[in-house]
JSON list of C-alpha atoms and ligand atoms in Angstrom, two decimals:
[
{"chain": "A", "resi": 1, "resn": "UNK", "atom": "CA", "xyz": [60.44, -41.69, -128.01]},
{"chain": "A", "resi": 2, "resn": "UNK", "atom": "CA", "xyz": [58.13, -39.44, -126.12]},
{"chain": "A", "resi": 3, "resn": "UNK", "atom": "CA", "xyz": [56.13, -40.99, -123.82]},
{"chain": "A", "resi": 4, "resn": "UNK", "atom": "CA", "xyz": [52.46, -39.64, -123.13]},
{"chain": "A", "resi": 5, "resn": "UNK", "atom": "CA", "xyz": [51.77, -39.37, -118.90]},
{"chain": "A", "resi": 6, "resn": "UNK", "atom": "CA", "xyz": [49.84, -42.20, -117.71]},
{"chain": "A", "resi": 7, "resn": "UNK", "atom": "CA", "xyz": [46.25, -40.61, -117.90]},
{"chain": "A", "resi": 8, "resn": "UNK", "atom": "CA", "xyz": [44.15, -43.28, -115.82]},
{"chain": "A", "resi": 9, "resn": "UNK", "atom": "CA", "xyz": [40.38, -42.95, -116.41]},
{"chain": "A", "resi": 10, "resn": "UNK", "atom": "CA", "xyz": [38.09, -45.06, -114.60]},
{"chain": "A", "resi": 11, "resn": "UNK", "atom": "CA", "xyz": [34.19, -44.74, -115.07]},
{"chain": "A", "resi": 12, "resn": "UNK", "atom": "CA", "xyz": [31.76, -46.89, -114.09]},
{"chain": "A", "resi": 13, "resn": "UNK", "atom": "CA", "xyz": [28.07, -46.77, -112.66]},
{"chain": "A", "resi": 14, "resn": "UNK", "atom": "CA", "xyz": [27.25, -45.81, -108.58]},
{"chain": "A", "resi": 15, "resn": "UNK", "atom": "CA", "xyz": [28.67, -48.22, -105.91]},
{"chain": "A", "resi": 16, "resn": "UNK", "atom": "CA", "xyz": [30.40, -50.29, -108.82]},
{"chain": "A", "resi": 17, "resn": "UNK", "atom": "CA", "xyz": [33.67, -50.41, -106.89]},
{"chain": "A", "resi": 18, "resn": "UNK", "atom": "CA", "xyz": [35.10, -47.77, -109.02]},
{"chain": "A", "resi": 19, "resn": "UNK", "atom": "CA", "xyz": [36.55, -45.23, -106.44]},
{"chain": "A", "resi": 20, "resn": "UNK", "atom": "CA", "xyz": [37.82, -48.02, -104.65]},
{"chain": "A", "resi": 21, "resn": "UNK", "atom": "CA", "xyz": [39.64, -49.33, -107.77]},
{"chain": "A", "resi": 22, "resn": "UNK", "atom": "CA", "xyz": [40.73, -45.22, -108.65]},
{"chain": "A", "resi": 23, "resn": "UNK", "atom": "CA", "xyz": [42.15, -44.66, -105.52]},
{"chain": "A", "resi": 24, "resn": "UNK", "atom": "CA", "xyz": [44.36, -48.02, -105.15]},
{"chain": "A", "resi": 25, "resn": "UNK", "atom": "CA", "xyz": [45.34, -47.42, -108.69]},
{"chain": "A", "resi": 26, "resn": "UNK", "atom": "CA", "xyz": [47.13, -43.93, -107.60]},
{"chain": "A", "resi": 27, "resn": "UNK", "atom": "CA", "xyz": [48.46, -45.46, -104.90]},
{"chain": "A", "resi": 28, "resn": "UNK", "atom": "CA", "xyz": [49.84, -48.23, -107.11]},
{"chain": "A", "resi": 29, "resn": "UNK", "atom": "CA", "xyz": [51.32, -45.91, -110.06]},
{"chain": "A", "resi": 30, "resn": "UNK", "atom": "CA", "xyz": [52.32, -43.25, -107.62]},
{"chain": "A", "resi": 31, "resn": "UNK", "atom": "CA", "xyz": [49.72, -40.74, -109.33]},
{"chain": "A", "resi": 32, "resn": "UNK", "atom": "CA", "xyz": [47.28, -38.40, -108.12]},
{"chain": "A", "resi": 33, "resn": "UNK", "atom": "CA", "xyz": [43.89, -38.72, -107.67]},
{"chain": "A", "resi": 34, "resn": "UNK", "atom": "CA", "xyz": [40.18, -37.03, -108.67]},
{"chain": "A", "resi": 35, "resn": "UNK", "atom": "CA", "xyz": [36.89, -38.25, -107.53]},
{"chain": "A", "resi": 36, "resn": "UNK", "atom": "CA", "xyz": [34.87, -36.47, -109.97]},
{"chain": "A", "resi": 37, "resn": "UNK", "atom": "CA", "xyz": [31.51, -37.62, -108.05]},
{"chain": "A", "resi": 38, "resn": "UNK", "atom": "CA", "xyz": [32.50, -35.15, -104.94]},
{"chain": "A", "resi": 39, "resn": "UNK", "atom": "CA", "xyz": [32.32, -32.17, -107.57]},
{"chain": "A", "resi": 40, "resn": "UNK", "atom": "CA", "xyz": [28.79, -32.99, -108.62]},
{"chain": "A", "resi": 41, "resn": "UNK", "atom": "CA", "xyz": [28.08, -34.06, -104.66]},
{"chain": "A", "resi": 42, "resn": "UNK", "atom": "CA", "xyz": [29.14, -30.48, -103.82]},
{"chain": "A", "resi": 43, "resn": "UNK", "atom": "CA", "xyz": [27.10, -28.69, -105.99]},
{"chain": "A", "resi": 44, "resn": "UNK", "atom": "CA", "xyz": [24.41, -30.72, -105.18]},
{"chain": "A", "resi": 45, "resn": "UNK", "atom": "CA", "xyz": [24.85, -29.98, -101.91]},
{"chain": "A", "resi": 46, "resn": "UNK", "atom": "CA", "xyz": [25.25, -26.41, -102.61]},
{"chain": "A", "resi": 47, "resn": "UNK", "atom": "CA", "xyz": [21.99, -26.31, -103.80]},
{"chain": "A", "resi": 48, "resn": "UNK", "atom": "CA", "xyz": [20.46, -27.80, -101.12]},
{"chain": "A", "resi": 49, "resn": "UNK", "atom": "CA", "xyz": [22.20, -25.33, -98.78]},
{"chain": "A", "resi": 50, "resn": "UNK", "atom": "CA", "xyz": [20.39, -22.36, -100.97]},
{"chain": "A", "resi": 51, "resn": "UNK", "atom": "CA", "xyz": [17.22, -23.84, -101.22]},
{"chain": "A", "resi": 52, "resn": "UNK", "atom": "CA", "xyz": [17.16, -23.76, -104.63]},
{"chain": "A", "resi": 53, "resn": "UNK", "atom": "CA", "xyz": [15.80, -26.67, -107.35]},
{"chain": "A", "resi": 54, "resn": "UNK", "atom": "CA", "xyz": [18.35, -29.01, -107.90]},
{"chain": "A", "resi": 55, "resn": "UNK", "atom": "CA", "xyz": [16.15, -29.51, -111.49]},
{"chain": "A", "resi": 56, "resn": "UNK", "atom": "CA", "xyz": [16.25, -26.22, -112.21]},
{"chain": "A", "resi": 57, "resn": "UNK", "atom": "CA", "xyz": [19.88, -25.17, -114.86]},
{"chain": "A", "resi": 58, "resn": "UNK", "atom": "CA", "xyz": [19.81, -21.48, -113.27]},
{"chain": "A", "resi": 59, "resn": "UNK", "atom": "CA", "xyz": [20.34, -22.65, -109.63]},
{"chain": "A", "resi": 60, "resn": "UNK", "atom": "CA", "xyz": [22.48, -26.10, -110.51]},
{"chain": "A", "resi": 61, "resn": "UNK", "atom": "CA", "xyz": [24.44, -23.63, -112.47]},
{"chain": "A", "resi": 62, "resn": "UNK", "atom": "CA", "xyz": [24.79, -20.85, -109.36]},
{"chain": "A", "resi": 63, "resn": "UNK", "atom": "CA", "xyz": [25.70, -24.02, -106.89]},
{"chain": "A", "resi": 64, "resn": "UNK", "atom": "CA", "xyz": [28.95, -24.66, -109.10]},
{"chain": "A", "resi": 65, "resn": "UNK", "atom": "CA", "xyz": [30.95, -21.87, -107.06]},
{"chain": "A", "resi": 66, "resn": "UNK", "atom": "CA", "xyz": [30.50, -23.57, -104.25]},
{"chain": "A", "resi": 67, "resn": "UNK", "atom": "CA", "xyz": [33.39, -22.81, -101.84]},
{"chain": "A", "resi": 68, "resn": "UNK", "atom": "CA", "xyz": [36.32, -25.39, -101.50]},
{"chain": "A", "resi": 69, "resn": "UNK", "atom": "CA", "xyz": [35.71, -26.53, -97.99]},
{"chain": "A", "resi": 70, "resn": "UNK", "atom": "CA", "xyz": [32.23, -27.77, -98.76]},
{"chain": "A", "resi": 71, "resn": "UNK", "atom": "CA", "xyz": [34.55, -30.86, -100.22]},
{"chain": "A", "resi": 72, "resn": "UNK", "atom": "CA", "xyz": [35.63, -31.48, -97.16]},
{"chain": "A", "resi": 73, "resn": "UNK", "atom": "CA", "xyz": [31.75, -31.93, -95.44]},
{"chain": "A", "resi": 74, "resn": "UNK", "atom": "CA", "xyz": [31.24, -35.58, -94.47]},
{"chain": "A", "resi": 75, "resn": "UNK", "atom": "CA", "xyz": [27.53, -35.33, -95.81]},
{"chain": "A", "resi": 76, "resn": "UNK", "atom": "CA", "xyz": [28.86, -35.10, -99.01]},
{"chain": "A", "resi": 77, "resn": "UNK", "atom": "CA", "xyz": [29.10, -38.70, -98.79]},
{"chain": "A", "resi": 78, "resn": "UNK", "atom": "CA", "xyz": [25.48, -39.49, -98.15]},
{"chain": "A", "resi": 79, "resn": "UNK", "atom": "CA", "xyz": [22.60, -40.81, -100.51]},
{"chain": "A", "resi": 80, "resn": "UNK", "atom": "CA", "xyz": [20.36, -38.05, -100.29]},
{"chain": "A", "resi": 81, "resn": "UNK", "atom": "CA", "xyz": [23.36, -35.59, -102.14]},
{"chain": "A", "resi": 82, "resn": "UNK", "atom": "CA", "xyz": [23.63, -39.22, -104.16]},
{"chain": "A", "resi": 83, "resn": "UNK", "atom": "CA", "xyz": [20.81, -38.39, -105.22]},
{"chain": "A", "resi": 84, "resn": "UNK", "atom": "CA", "xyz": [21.01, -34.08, -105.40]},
{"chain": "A", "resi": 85, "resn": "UNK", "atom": "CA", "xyz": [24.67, -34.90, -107.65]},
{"chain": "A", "resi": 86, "resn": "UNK", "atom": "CA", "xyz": [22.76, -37.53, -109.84]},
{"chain": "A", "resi": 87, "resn": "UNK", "atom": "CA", "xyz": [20.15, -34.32, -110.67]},
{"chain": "A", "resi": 88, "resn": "UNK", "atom": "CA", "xyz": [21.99, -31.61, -110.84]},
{"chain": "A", "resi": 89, "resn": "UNK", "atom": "CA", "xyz": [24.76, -33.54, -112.86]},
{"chain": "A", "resi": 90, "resn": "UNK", "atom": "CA", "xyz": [22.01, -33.68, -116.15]},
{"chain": "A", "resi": 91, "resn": "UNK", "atom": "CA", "xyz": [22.36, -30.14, -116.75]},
{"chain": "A", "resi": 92, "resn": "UNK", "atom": "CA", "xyz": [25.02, -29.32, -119.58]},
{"chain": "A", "resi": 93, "resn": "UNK", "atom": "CA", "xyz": [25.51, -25.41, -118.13]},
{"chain": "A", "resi": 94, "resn": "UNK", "atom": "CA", "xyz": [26.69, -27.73, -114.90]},
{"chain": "A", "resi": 95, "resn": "UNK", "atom": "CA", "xyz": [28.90, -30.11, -116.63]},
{"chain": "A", "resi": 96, "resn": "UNK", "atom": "CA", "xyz": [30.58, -27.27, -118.47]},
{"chain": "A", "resi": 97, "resn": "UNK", "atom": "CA", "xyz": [31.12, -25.31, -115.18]},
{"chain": "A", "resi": 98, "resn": "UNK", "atom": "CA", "xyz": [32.96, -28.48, -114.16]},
{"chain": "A", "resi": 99, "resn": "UNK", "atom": "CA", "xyz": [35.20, -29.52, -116.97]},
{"chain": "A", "resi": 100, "resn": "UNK", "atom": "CA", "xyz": [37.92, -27.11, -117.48]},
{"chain": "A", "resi": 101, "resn": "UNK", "atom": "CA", "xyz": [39.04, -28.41, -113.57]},
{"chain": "A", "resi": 102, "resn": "UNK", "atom": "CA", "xyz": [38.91, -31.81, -114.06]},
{"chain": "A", "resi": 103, "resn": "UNK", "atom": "CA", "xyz": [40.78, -31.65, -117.57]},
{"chain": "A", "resi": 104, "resn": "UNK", "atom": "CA", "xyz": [43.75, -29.65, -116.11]},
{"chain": "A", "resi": 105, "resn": "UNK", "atom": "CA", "xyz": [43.44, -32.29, -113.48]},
{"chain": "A", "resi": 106, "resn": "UNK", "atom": "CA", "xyz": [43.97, -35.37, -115.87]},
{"chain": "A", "resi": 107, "resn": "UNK", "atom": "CA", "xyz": [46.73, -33.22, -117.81]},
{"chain": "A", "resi": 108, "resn": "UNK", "atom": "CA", "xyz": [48.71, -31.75, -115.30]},
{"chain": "A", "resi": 109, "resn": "UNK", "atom": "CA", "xyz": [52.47, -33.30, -115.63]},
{"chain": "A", "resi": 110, "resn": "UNK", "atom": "CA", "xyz": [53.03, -36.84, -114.57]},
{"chain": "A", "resi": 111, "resn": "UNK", "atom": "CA", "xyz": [49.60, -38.16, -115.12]},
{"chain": "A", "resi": 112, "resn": "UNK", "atom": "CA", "xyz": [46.70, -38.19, -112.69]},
{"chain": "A", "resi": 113, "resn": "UNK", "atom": "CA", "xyz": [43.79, -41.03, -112.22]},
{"chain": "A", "resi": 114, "resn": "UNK", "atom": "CA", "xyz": [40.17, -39.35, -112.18]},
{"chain": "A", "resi": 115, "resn": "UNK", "atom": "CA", "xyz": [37.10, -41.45, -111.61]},
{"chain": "A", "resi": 116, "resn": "UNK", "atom": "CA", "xyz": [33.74, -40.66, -112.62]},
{"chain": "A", "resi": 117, "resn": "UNK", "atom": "CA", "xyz": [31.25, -41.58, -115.30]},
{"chain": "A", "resi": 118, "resn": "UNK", "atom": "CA", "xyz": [32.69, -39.35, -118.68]},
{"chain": "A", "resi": 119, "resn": "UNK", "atom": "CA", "xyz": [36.31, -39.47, -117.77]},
{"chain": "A", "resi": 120, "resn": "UNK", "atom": "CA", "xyz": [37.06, -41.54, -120.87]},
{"chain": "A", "resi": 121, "resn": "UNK", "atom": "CA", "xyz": [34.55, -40.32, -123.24]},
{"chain": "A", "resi": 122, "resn": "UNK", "atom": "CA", "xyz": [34.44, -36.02, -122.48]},
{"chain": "A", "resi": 123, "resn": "UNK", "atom": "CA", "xyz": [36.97, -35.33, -119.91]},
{"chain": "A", "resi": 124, "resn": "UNK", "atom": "CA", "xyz": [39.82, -37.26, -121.30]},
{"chain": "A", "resi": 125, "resn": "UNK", "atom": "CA", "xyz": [38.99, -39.18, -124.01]},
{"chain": "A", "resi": 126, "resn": "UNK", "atom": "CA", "xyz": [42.84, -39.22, -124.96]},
{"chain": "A", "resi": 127, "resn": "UNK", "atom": "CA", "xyz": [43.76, -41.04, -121.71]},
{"chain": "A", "resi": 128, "resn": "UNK", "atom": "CA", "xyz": [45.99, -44.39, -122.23]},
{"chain": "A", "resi": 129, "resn": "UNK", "atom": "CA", "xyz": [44.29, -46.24, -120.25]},
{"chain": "A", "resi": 130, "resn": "UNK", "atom": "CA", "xyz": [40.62, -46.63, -119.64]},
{"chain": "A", "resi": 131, "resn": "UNK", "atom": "CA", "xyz": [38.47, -48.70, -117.45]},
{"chain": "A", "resi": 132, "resn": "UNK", "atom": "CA", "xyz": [34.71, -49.54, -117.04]},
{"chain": "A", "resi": 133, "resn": "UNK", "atom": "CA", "xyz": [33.82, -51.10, -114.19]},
{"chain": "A", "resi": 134, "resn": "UNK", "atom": "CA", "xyz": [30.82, -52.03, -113.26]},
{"chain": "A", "resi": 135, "resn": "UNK", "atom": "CA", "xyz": [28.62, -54.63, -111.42]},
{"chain": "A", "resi": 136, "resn": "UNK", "atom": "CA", "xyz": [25.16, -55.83, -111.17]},
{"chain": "A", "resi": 137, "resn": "UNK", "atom": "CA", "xyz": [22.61, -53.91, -109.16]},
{"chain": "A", "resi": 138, "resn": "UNK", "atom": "CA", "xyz": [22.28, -56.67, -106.69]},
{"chain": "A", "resi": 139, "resn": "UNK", "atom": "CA", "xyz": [25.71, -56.66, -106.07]},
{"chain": "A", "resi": 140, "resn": "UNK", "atom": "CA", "xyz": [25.79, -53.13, -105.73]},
{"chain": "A", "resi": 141, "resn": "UNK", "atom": "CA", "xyz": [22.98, -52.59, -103.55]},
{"chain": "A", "resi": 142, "resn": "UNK", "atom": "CA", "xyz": [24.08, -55.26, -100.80]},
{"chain": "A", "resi": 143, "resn": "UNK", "atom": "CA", "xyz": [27.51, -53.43, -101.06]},
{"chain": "A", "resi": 144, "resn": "UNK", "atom": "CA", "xyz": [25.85, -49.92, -100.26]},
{"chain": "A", "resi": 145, "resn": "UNK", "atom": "CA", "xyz": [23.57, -51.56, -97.99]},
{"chain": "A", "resi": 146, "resn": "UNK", "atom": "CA", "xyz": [26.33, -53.01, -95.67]},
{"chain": "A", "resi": 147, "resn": "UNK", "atom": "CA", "xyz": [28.10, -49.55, -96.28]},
{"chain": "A", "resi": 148, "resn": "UNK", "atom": "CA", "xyz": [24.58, -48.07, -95.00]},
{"chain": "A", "resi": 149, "resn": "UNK", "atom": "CA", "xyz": [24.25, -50.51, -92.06]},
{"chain": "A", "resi": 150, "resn": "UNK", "atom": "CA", "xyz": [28.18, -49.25, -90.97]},
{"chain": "A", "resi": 151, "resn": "UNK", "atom": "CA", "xyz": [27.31, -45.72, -91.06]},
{"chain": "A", "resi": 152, "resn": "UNK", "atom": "CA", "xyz": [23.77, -46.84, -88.90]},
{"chain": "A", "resi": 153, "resn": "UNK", "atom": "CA", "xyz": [21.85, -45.50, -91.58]},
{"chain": "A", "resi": 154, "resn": "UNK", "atom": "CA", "xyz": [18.69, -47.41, -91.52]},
{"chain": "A", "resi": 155, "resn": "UNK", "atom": "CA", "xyz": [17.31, -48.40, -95.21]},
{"chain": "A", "resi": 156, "resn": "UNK", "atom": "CA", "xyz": [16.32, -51.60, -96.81]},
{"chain": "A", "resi": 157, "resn": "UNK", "atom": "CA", "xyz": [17.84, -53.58, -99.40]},
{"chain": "A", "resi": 158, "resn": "UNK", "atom": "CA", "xyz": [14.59, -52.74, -101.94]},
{"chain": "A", "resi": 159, "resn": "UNK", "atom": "CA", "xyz": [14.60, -49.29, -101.40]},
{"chain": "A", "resi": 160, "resn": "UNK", "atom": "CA", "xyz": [18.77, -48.77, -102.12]},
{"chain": "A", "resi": 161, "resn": "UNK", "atom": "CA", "xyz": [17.94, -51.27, -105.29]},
{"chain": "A", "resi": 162, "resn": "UNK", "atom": "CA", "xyz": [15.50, -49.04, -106.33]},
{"chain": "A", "resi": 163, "resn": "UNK", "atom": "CA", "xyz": [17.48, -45.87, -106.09]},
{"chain": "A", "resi": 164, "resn": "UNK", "atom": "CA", "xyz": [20.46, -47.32, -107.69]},
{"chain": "A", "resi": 165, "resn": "UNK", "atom": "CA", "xyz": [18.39, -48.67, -110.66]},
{"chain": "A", "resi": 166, "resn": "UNK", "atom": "CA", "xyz": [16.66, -44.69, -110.33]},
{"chain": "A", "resi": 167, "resn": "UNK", "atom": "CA", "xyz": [20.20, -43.02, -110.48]},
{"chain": "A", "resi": 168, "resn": "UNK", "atom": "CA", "xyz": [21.58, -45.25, -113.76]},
{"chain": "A", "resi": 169, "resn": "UNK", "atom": "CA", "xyz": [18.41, -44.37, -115.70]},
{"chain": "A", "resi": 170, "resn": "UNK", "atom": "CA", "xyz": [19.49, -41.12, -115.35]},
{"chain": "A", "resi": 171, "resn": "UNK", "atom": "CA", "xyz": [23.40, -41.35, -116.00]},
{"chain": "A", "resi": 172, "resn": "UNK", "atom": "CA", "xyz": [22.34, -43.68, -118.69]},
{"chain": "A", "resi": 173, "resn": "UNK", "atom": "CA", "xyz": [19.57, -41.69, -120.76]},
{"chain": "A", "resi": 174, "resn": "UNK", "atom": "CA", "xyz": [20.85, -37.72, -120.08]},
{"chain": "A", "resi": 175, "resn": "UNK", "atom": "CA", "xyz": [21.54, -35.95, -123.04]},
{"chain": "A", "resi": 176, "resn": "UNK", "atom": "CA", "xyz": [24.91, -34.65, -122.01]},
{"chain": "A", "resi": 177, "resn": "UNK", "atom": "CA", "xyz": [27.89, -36.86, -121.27]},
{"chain": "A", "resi": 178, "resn": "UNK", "atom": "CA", "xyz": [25.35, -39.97, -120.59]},
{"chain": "A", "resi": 179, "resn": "UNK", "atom": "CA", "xyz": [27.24, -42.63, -118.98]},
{"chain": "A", "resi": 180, "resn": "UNK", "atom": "CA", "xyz": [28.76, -45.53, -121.03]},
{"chain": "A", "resi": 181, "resn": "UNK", "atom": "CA", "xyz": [31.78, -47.52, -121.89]},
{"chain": "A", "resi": 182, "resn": "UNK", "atom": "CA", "xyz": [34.58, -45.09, -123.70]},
{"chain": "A", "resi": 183, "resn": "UNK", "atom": "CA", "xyz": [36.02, -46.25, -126.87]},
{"chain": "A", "resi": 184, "resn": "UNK", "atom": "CA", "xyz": [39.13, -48.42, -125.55]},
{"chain": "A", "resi": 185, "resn": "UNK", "atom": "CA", "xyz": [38.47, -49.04, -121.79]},
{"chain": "A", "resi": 186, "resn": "UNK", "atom": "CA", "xyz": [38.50, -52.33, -120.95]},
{"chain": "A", "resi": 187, "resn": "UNK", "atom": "CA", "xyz": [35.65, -53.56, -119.00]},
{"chain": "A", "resi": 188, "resn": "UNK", "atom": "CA", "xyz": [36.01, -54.54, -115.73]},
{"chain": "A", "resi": 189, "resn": "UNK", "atom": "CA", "xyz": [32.79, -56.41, -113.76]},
{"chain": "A", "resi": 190, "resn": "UNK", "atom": "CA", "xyz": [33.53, -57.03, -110.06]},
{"chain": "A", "resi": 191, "resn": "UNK", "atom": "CA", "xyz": [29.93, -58.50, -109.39]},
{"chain": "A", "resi": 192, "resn": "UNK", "atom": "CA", "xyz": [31.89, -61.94, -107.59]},
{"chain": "A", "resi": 193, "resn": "UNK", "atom": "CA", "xyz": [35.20, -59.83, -107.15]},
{"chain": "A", "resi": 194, "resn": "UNK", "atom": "CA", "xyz": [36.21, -59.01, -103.29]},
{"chain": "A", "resi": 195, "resn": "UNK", "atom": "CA", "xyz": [38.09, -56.04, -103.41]},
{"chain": "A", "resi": 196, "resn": "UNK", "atom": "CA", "xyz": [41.36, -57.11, -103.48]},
{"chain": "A", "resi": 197, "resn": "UNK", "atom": "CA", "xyz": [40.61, -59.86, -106.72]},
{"chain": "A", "resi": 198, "resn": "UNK", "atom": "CA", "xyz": [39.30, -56.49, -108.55]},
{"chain": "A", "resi": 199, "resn": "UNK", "atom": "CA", "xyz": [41.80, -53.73, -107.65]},
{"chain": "A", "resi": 200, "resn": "UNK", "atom": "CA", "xyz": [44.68, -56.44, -108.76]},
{"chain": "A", "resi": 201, "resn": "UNK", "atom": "CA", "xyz": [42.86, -57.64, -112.09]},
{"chain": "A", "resi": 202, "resn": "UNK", "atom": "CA", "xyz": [42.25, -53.41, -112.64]},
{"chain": "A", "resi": 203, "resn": "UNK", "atom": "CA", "xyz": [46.24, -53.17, -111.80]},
{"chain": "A", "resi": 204, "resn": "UNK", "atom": "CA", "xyz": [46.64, -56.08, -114.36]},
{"chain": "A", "resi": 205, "resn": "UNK", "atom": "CA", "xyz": [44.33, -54.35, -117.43]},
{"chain": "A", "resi": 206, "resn": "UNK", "atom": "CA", "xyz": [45.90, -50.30, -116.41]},
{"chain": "A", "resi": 207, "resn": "UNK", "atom": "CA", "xyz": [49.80, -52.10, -117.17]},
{"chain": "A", "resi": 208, "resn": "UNK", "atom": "CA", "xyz": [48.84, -53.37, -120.30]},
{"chain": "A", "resi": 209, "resn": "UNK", "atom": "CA", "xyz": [47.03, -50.26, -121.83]},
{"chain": "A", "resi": 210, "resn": "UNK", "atom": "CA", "xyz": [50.33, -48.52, -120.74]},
{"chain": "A", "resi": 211, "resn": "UNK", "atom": "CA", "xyz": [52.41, -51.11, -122.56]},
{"chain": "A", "resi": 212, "resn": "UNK", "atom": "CA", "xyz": [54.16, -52.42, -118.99]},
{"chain": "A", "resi": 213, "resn": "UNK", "atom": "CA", "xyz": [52.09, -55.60, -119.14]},
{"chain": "B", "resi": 1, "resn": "LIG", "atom": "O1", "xyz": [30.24, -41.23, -108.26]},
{"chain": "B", "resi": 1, "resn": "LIG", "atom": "P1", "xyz": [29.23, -40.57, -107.37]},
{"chain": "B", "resi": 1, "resn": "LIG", "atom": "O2", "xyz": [28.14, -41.51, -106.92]},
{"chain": "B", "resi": 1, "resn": "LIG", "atom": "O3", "xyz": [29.85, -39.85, -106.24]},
{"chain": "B", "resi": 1, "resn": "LIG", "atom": "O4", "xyz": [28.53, -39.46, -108.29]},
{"chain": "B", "resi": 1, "resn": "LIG", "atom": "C1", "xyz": [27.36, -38.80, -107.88]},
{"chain": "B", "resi": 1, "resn": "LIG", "atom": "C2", "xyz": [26.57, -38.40, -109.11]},
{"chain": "B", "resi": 1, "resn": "LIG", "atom": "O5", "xyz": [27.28, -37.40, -109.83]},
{"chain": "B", "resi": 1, "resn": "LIG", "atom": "C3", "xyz": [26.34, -39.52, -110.11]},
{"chain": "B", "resi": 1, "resn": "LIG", "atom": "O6", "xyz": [25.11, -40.22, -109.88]},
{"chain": "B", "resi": 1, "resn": "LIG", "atom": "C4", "xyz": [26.32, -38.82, -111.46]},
{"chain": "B", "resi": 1, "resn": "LIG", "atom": "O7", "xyz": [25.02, -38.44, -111.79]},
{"chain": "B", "resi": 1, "resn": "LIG", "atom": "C5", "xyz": [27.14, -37.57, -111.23]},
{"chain": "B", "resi": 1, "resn": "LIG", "atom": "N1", "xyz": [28.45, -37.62, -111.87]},
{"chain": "B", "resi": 1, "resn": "LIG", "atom": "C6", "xyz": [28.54, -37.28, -113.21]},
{"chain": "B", "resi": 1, "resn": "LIG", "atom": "N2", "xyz": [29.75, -37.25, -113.84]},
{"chain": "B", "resi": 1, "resn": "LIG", "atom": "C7", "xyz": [30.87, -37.57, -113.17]},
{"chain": "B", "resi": 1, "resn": "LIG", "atom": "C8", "xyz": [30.80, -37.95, -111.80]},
{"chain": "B", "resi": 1, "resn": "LIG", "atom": "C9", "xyz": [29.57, -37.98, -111.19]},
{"chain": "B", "resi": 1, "resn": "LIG", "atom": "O8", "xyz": [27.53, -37.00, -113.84]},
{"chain": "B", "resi": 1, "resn": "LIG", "atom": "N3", "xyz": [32.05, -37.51, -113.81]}
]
C-alpha cells in the first residue's frame, strides 16, 4: 500500500485562529511548517520599503524578490503590512511569483502543514487533509484587539472590526485564488473555542482525514 505524506492544509480568514491551529498541528504530527501569510507580508513590505504602489501588478510583482531576511523583520507582523499583504496578494503576476515555493513546500518528503487562504484549493488541492477555520468577526476582532493592546498598539475595537470586515471583502471577492472553503476540508469555527478546545478538535478532524481517527 503506498501511503501519500500527510499534506496538512489549513486556510481560513485573518485572526481566525488558523496559524495558531497550523503551527500546533506540526508540532503534533512532527511535520514542518509554512505560514503562507509572511510571504505576502514580505512583499508587502517590500513594497513599502521601495515606495512603490502596493495596487499597482508591476511593483507588487518587483517586491516578490524580496531578500530572505526581510522574513525575519518583526514588522512583518503588524496591521499596516496586514493590510499592504491583503493588497498586494490580489494580483495574479504576485500569486504566481509565490506558488512554485509553497508547492515544493507542501510536497517535499514527509509531508509539511502550510497555512494560508488557497492552500487547499491552488496550492495543494491534493492534500489529505484540509481544514477551514474560521470565526466570526467579533470574535476575531476582540482577539486582535487584545493581541493589539499586548503589543501597546493603541486602536479601538470598531476600527480593527472594520479592517477585518475590509480585508475579507477582499480575500473573498479577488479574482485569483479568492478565499473559500476547499472541496473536502472540514470546517472548523472556533468563535466560543479557547485555544486549546480548537487546536485539539483540529487534532481530532486532521486524524480522521488521514484515516488514524
Ligand atoms: O494570514 P495573514 O493575515 O498573515 O495574511 C496576510 C494577507 O496575505 C491576507 O490578508 C491575504 O490577503 C494574503 N494571503 C493570501 N494567500 C495566502 C496567504 C495570505 O492571499 N495563502
Amino acid at each position: 500500500m503506498i501511503i501519500a505524506p500527510p499534506i496538512i492544509a489549513v486556510d481560513g480568514p485573518t485572526a481566525s485562529g488558523k496559524g495558531t491551529i497550523a503551527k500546533a498541528l506540526a508540532a503534533h504530527f512532527g511535520l514542518p511548517h509554512l505560514d503562507t501569510g509572511l510571504l505576502y507580508r514580505a512583499v508587502g513590505r517590500q513594497v513599502f520599503l521601495d515606495g512603490g504602489d502596493p495596487d499597482q501588478s508591476a511593483a507588487a510583482l518587483a517586491a516578490t524578490s524580496f531578500p530572505e531576511s526581510l522574513l525575519h523583520d518583526p514588522e512583518l507582523r503588524s496591521e499596516a503590512t496586514g493590510g499592504l499583504a491583503s493588497r498586494v496578494s490580489v494580483h495574479p503576476h504576485v500569486r504566481a511569483a509565490l506558488l512554485e515555493r509553497q508547492r515544493s513546500f507542501a510536497d517535499q518528503l514527509g509531508g509539511a502543514v502550510l497555512d494560508g487562504r488557497d492552500i487547499g484549493t491552488v496550492i495543494a488541492p491534493h492534500a489529505p487533509a484540509k481544514l477551514f477555520v474560521t470565526a466570526s468577526v467579533p470574535a476575531r476582532a476582540h482577539r486582535r484587539w487584545l493581541e493589539m493592546q499586548r503589543r501597546g498598539e493603541t486602536v479601538t475595537l470598531e476600527e480593527i472590526e472594520a479592517d477585518l470586515a475590509a480585508r475579507d471583502e477582499r480575500d473573498r471577492n479577488r479574482a485569483a485564488a479568492p478565499l473559500r472553503q476547499a472541496e473536502g476540508a472540514a470546517l472548523l469555527d472556533t468563535s466560543h473555542l479557547p485555544p486549546d478546545a480548537a487546536i485539539a478538535a483540529a487534532i481530532d478532524l486532521v486524524r480522521q482525514q488521514l484515516g488514524q481517527g
